[in-house]
CSV table of C-alpha atoms in Angstrom, one decimal:
chain,number,residue,atom,x,y,z
O,224,LYS,CA,21.6,-39.9,23.0
O,225,PRO,CA,23.8,-36.9,22.1
O,226,MET,CA,27.5,-37.4,22.7
O,227,ARG,CA,28.9,-34.1,24.0
O,228,LEU,CA,32.6,-33.3,23.5
O,229,PRO,CA,34.5,-32.1,26.5
O,230,THR,CA,35.5,-28.4,26.5
O,231,GLY,CA,38.7,-29.1,28.4
O,232,GLU,CA,38.8,-25.8,30.3
O,233,SER,CA,40.9,-25.7,33.4
O,234,ALA,CA,39.4,-25.9,36.9
O,235,ALA,CA,40.6,-22.4,37.7
O,236,ALA,CA,41.7,-19.4,35.7
O,237,GLY,CA,44.6,-17.7,37.5
O,238,GLY,CA,43.5,-19.5,40.6
O,239,ARG,CA,40.7,-16.9,41.2
O,240,PHE,CA,37.8,-17.7,38.9
O,241,ALA,CA,36.1,-20.9,37.9
O,242,GLY,CA,37.7,-22.0,34.6
O,243,ASN,CA,34.3,-22.2,32.9
O,244,VAL,CA,33.5,-18.6,33.9
O,245,PHE,CA,36.8,-17.2,32.5
O,246,GLY,CA,36.7,-19.5,29.5
O,247,THR,CA,33.1,-18.3,28.7
O,248,MET,CA,34.2,-14.7,28.9
O,249,VAL,CA,37.2,-15.3,26.6
O,250,HIS,CA,35.0,-17.1,24.1
O,251,ARG,CA,32.4,-14.3,24.2
O,252,VAL,CA,35.0,-11.7,23.4
O,253,LEU,CA,36.8,-13.7,20.7
O,254,GLN,CA,33.5,-14.5,19.0
O,255,HIS,CA,33.3,-10.8,18.0
O,256,TRP,CA,37.0,-10.0,17.8
O,257,ASP,CA,38.4,-8.4,14.7
O,258,PHE,CA,41.8,-10.0,14.1
O,259,THR,CA,42.6,-7.4,11.4
O,260,GLY,CA,41.8,-4.5,13.7
O,261,ASP,CA,43.8,-2.6,16.3
O,262,VAL,CA,44.1,-4.5,19.5
O,263,GLU,CA,44.0,-1.8,22.2
O,264,PRO,CA,40.7,-0.1,21.0
O,265,GLN,CA,39.1,-3.6,21.1
O,266,LEU,CA,40.4,-4.2,24.6
O,267,THR,CA,39.1,-0.9,25.7
O,268,ALA,CA,35.7,-1.8,24.4
O,269,VAL,CA,35.6,-4.8,26.6
O,270,THR,CA,34.2,-3.6,30.0
O,271,ALA,CA,33.5,-5.2,33.4
O,272,THR,CA,29.8,-4.9,32.7
O,273,SER,CA,30.3,-7.7,30.2
O,274,PHE,CA,30.8,-10.0,33.2
O,275,ALA,CA,28.0,-8.6,35.4
O,276,ARG,CA,25.7,-11.6,34.9
O,277,ASP,CA,28.5,-14.1,35.8
O,278,VAL,CA,30.6,-12.2,38.4
O,279,ARG,CA,28.7,-9.9,40.7
O,280,ASP,CA,31.5,-8.4,42.9
O,281,ASP,CA,33.0,-5.2,41.3
O,282,ARG,CA,36.5,-6.1,42.4
O,283,ASP,CA,36.2,-9.6,40.9
O,284,GLN,CA,34.9,-8.0,37.7
O,285,GLN,CA,37.9,-5.7,37.5
O,286,ALA,CA,40.3,-8.5,38.2
O,287,LEU,CA,38.7,-10.7,35.6
O,288,LEU,CA,38.8,-7.9,33.1
O,289,GLU,CA,42.5,-7.3,33.7
O,290,GLU,CA,43.3,-11.0,33.4
O,291,LEU,CA,41.3,-11.2,30.2
O,292,ARG,CA,43.0,-8.1,28.7
O,293,GLN,CA,46.5,-9.6,29.6
O,294,LEU,CA,45.6,-12.9,28.0
O,295,LEU,CA,44.4,-11.1,24.8
O,296,ARG,CA,47.5,-9.0,24.6
O,297,THR,CA,49.6,-12.1,24.8
O,298,PHE,CA,47.6,-13.8,22.2
O,299,ALA,CA,47.7,-10.7,19.9
O,300,GLY,CA,51.5,-10.8,19.9
O,301,SER,CA,51.6,-14.5,18.9
O,302,GLU,CA,52.2,-16.4,15.7
O,303,PRO,CA,48.7,-18.1,15.9
O,304,TYR,CA,47.2,-14.6,16.0
O,305,ALA,CA,49.2,-13.5,13.0
O,306,ARG,CA,47.9,-16.6,11.1
O,307,LEU,CA,44.3,-15.6,12.0
O,308,ARG,CA,45.0,-12.0,10.8
O,309,ARG,CA,46.0,-13.4,7.4
O,310,ALA,CA,43.0,-15.9,7.3
O,311,ARG,CA,39.5,-15.6,6.1
O,312,VAL,CA,37.3,-16.5,9.1
O,313,ILE,CA,34.4,-18.7,8.0
O,314,GLY,CA,32.7,-19.0,11.3
O,315,ARG,CA,33.1,-18.5,15.1
O,316,GLU,CA,31.4,-20.5,17.8
O,317,VAL,CA,29.9,-22.8,15.1
O,318,PRO,CA,27.6,-25.4,16.7
O,319,PHE,CA,27.4,-28.8,14.9
O,320,LEU,CA,25.4,-31.9,15.1
O,321,VAL,CA,26.3,-34.9,13.0
O,322,PRO,CA,25.1,-38.5,12.9
O,323,TRP,CA,27.7,-40.7,14.5
O,324,ASN,CA,28.4,-44.4,15.2
O,325,GLU,CA,26.4,-45.5,12.1
O,326,GLY,CA,23.5,-43.3,13.1
O,327,ARG,CA,23.1,-44.6,16.6
O,328,GLN,CA,24.4,-41.4,18.1
O,329,ILE,CA,24.6,-37.7,17.4
O,330,LEU,CA,27.9,-36.0,17.9
O,331,GLU,CA,27.5,-32.4,19.2
O,332,GLY,CA,30.1,-29.8,19.5
O,333,VAL,CA,31.0,-26.1,19.0
O,334,ILE,CA,33.9,-25.0,16.9
O,335,ASP,CA,35.7,-21.9,18.2
O,336,VAL,CA,36.9,-20.7,14.9
O,337,LEU,CA,36.8,-22.2,11.4
O,338,TYR,CA,39.1,-20.4,8.9
O,339,GLN,CA,40.6,-20.7,5.5
O,340,LEU,CA,44.3,-19.9,5.0
O,341,ASP,CA,46.1,-20.2,1.7
O,342,GLY,CA,43.1,-22.0,0.3
O,343,GLN,CA,43.0,-24.6,3.0
O,344,LEU,CA,40.4,-25.2,5.7
O,345,TRP,CA,41.5,-25.1,9.4
O,346,ILE,CA,39.9,-25.5,12.7
O,347,ALA,CA,41.1,-23.8,15.9
O,348,ASP,CA,40.1,-24.4,19.5
O,349,TYR,CA,41.0,-21.8,22.1
O,350,LYS,CA,42.3,-23.0,25.4
O,351,THR,CA,42.5,-20.9,28.6
O,352,ASP,CA,44.2,-23.6,30.7
O,353,VAL,CA,46.4,-22.4,33.5
O,354,ILE,CA,49.5,-24.6,32.9
O,355,PRO,CA,53.2,-24.0,32.5
O,356,LEU,CA,54.5,-23.6,29.0
O,357,ASP,CA,56.4,-26.8,29.1
O,358,GLN,CA,53.2,-28.7,29.7
O,359,VAL,CA,51.3,-27.3,26.7
O,360,ALA,CA,52.2,-30.1,24.3
O,361,THR,CA,51.2,-32.8,26.8
O,362,ARG,CA,47.8,-31.0,27.4
O,363,ALA,CA,47.2,-30.8,23.7
O,364,ASP,CA,47.8,-34.6,23.4
O,365,ALA,CA,45.1,-35.1,26.1
O,366,TYR,CA,42.7,-33.2,23.8
O,367,GLY,CA,43.6,-35.3,20.7
O,368,GLU,CA,40.3,-37.1,20.5
O,369,GLN,CA,38.5,-33.7,20.3
O,370,ALA,CA,40.7,-32.7,17.3
O,371,ARG,CA,40.1,-36.0,15.5
O,372,LEU,CA,36.3,-35.8,16.0
O,373,TYR,CA,36.0,-32.2,15.0
O,374,ARG,CA,38.1,-32.7,11.9
O,375,GLU,CA,35.9,-35.6,10.8
O,376,ALA,CA,32.7,-33.8,11.6
O,377,VAL,CA,33.7,-30.7,9.6
O,378,GLY,CA,35.0,-32.8,6.7
O,379,ARG,CA,31.7,-34.7,6.6
O,380,SER,CA,29.6,-31.6,6.9
O,381,LEU,CA,31.4,-29.4,4.4
O,382,GLY,CA,32.5,-32.2,2.0
O,383,GLU,CA,36.0,-30.8,1.9
O,384,PRO,CA,39.2,-31.9,3.6
O,385,VAL,CA,40.4,-30.2,6.7
O,386,ALA,CA,44.1,-29.2,6.4
O,387,GLY,CA,44.6,-29.0,10.1
O,388,PHE,CA,43.4,-28.5,13.6
O,389,GLU,CA,45.2,-26.4,16.2
O,390,PHE,CA,44.8,-25.9,19.9
O,391,ILE,CA,45.6,-22.3,20.7
O,392,PHE,CA,46.8,-21.9,24.3
O,393,LEU,CA,45.9,-18.3,24.7
O,394,ARG,CA,47.8,-17.6,27.9
O,395,HIS,CA,51.1,-18.5,26.2
O,396,GLY,CA,50.2,-17.5,22.7
O,397,VAL,CA,51.2,-20.9,21.3
O,398,ALA,CA,49.4,-23.3,19.0
O,399,ILE,CA,49.8,-27.0,18.9
O,400,THR,CA,48.7,-28.7,15.7
O,401,ALA,CA,46.8,-31.9,16.1
């Protein structure tokens, strides 16, 4: 039986939208985001029609779009974003399946971004959790098992050590290394 890793998204994004809807939107945009490109033209290219299949009401689409743009502006001004600008992105939204537990299970997950920086392999996981800044480290600790499993799965799959794993809390523009 496959063992799925938790995504850890919050129950609500900004209190208005289901966390999984907002988190899905953010991941869709970041899957195609050019970290080396100008931010504002990319934000302009993201339109409310991107959300049409998930959010039907026009006002909700506009509110979601504004929340998304604000989150991305915050992220774009952060140190984790600056790291990704310097990195060579190897993959985004990378699915994986690896034998686990001596072959009795299959571990399944999706890596948000796999990148190489200064010759070292890194994994990053985007978080859209709605939490105060002073709770970010505690929340990252709660996701610790995810980091451990992803690091091991990538190391096994690629046959190369993983230098680090970071949870990027997009709303605050901070990364916690796990």
